[in-house]
C-alpha positions as a Python dict, from the first residue, in 0.01 Angstrom:
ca = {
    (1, 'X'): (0, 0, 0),
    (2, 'X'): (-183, -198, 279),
    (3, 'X'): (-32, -305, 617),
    (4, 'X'): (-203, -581, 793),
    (5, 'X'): (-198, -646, 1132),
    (6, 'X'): (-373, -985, 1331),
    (7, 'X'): (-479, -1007, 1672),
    (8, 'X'): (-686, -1222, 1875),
    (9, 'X'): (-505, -1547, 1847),
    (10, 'X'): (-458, -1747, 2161),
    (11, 'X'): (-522, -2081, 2341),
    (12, 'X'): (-850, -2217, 2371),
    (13, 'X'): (-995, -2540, 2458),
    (14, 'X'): (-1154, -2752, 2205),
    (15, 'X'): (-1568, -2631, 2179),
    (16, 'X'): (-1488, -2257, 2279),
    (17, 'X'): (-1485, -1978, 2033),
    (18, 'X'): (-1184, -1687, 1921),
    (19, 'X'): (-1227, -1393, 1710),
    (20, 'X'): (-959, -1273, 1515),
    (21, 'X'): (-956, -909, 1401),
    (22, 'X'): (-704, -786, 1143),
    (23, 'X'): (-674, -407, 1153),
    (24, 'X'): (-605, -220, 812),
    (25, 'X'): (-397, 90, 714),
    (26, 'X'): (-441, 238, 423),
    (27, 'X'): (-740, 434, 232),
    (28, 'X'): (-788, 177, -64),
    (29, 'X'): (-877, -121, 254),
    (30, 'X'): (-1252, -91, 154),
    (31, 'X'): (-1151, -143, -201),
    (32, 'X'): (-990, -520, -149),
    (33, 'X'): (-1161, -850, -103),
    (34, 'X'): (-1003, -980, 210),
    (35, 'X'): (-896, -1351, 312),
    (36, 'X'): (-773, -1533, 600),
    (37, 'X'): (-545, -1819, 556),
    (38, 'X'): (-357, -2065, 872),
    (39, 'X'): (-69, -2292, 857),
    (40, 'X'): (124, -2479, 1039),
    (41, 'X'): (447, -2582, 1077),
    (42, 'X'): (568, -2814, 760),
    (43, 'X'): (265, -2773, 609),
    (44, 'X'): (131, -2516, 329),
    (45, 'X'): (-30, -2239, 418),
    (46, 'X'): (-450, -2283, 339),
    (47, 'X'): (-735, -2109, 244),
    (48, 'X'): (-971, -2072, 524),
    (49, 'X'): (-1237, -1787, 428),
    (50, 'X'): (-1229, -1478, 203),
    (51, 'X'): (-1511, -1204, 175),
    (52, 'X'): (-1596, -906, -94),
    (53, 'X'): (-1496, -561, -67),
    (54, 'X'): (-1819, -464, 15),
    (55, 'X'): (-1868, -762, 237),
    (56, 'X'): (-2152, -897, -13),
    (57, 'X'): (-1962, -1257, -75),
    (58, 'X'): (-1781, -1510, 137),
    (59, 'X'): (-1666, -1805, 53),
    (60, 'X'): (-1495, -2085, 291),
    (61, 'X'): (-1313, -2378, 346),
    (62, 'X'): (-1486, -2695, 387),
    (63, 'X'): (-1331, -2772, 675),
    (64, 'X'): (-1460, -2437, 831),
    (65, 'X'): (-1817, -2406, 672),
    (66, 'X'): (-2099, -2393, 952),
    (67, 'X'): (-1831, -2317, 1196),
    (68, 'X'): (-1602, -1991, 1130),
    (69, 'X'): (-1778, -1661, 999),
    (70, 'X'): (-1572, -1411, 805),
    (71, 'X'): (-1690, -1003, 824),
    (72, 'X'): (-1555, -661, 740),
    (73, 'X'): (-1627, -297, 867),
    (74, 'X'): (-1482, -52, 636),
    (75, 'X'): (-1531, 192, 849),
    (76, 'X'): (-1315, 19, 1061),
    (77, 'X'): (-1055, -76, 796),
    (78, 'X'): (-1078, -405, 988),
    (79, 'X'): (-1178, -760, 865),
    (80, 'X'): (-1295, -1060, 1163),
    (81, 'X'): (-1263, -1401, 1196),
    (82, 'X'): (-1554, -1568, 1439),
    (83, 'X'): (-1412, -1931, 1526),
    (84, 'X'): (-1654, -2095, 1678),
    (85, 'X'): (-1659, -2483, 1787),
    (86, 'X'): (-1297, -2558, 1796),
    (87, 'X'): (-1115, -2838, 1677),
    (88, 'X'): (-765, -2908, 1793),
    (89, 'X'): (-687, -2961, 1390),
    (90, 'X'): (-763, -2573, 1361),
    (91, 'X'): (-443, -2519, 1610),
    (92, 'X'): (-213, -2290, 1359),
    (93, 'X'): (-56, -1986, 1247),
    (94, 'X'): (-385, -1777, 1110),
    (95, 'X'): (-279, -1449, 835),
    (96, 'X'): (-491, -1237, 693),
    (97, 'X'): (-440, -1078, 365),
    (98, 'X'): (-551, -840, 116),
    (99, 'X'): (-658, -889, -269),
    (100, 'X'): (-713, -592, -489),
    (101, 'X'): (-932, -845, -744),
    (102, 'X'): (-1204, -1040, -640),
    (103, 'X'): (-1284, -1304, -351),
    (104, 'X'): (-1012, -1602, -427),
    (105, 'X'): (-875, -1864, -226),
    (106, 'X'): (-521, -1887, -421),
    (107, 'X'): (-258, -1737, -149),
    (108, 'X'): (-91, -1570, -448),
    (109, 'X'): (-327, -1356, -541),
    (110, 'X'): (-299, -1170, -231),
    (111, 'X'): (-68, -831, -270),
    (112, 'X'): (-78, -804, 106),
    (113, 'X'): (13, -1007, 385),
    (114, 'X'): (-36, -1002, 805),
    (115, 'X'): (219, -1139, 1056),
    (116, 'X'): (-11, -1404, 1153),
    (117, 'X'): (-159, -1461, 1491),
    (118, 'X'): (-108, -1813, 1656),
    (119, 'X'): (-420, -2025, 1787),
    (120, 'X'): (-408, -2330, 1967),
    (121, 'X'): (-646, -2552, 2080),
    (122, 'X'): (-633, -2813, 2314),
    (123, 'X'): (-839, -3130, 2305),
}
């Protein structure tokens, strides 16, 4: 059993930066390949970046490639999300979750879900 929990979320003008941390309970954390997804309101939830268990792969969104960086520290049990150059169509609900296979960007595959942390930005 993992429980997820998201923080860092807020408003931001369009151009600044956020990190979003996810905090992990649980021993087996260093043991799943981790993912954050956003959506917003209407819309289906989407892949945005996922990374290894031992932090060895990522893999990312097109619409977040050169711009968002996903990380882990184990030792942490926590998993970040660096957002940097906003866009005002990255403004929604952002989860992180936890997969016991490997790095995937299908939302099912994921065993274990966040609350989700909200980010605006403005333009």
């Amino acid at each position: 059993q993992v429980q997820l929990v998201e923080s860092g979320g807020g408003l931001v003008q369009a151009g600044g930066s956020l990190r979003l941390s996810c905090a992990a309970s649980g021993r087996t954390f260093s043991t799943y390949a981790m993912g954050w997804f956003r959506q917003d309101p209407g819309k289906k939830r989407e892949f945005v970046a996922t990374i290894s268990w031992n932090g060895g792969s990522t893999y990312y969104a097109n619409s977040v490639k050169g711009r968002f960086t996903i990380s882990r520290d184990n030792a942490k049990n926590t998993v970040y999300l660096q957002m940097n150059s906003l866009k005002p169509e990255d403004t929604a609900v952002y989860y992180c979750a936890a997969d016991p296979g490997a790095v995937n960007i299908n939302p099912p595959s994921y065993h274990y879900w966040g609350q989700g942390t909200q980010v605006t930005v403005s333009s």
